[in-house]
Tab-separated table of C-alpha atoms in Angstrom:
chain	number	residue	atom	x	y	z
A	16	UNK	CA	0.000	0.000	0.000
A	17	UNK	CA	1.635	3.357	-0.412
A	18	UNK	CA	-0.217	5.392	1.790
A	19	UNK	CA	0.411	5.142	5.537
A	20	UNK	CA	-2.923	6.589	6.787
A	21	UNK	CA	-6.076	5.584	5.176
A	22	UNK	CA	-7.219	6.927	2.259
A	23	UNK	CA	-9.743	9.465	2.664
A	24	UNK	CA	-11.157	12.588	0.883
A	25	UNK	CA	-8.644	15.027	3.141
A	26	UNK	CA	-6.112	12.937	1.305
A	27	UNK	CA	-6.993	12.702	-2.056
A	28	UNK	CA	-7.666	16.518	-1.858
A	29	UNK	CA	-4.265	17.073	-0.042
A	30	UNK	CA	-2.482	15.161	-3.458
A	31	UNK	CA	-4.489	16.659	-6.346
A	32	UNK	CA	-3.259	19.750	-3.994
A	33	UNK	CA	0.118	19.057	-4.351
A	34	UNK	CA	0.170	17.388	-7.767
A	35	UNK	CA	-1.796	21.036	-8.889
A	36	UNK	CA	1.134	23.396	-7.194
A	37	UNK	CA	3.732	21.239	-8.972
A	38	UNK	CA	1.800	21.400	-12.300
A	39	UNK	CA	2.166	24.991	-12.265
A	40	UNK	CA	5.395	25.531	-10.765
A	41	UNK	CA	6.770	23.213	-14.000
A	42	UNK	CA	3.993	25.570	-16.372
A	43	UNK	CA	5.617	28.338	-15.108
A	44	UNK	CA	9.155	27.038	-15.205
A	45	UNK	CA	8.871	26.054	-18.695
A	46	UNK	CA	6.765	29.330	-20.095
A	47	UNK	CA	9.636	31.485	-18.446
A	48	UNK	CA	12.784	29.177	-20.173
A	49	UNK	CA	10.461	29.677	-23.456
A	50	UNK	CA	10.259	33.647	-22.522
A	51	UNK	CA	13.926	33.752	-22.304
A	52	UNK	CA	14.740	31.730	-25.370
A	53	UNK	CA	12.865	34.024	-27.346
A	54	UNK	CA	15.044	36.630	-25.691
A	55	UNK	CA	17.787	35.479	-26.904
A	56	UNK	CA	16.423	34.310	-30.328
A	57	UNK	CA	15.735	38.443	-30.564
A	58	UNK	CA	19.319	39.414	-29.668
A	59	UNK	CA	21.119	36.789	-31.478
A	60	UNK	CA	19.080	37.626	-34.676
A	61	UNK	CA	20.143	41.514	-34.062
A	62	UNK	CA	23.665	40.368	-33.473
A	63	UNK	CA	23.694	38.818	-37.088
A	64	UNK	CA	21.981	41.405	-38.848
A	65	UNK	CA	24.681	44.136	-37.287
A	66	UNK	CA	27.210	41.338	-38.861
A	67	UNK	CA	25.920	41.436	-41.882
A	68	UNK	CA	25.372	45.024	-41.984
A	69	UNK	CA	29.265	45.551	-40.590
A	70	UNK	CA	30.551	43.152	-43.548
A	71	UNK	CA	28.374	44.889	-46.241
A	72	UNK	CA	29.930	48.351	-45.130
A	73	UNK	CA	34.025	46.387	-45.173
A	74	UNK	CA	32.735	45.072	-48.395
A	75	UNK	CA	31.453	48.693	-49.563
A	76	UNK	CA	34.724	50.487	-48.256
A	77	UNK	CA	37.064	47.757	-49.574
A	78	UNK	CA	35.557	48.654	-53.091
A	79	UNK	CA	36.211	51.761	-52.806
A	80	UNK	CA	39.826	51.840	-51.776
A	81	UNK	CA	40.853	49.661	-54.482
């Protein structure tokens, strides 16, 4: 048996309880790892656009001195 008291409504109530706080803890865990991956997804795609942009100027500028 896993329960070490009997099984009553107090119980069950005091699991779905528990099993509901964890459920959202983990919701909340993963919708705030997803928030921050966008994040990032945002500022690495601006860190290769300035790349691009930076090369496209070198290219521009190496044109020009030769």
């Amino acid at each position: 048996m896993f329960h070490s008291r009997p099984v009553n409504r107090s119980v069950v109530m005091e699991s779905c309880g528990e099993s509901l706080q964890h459920h959202q803890w983990i919701y909340s865990h993963v919708f705030d790892s997803f928030s921050r991956i966008q994040n990032y997804k945002c500022l690495i795609m601006a860190m290769v656009k300035e790349a691009h942009l930076h090369a496209i100027y070198m290219t521009d500028e190496l044109k020009i001195a030769v």
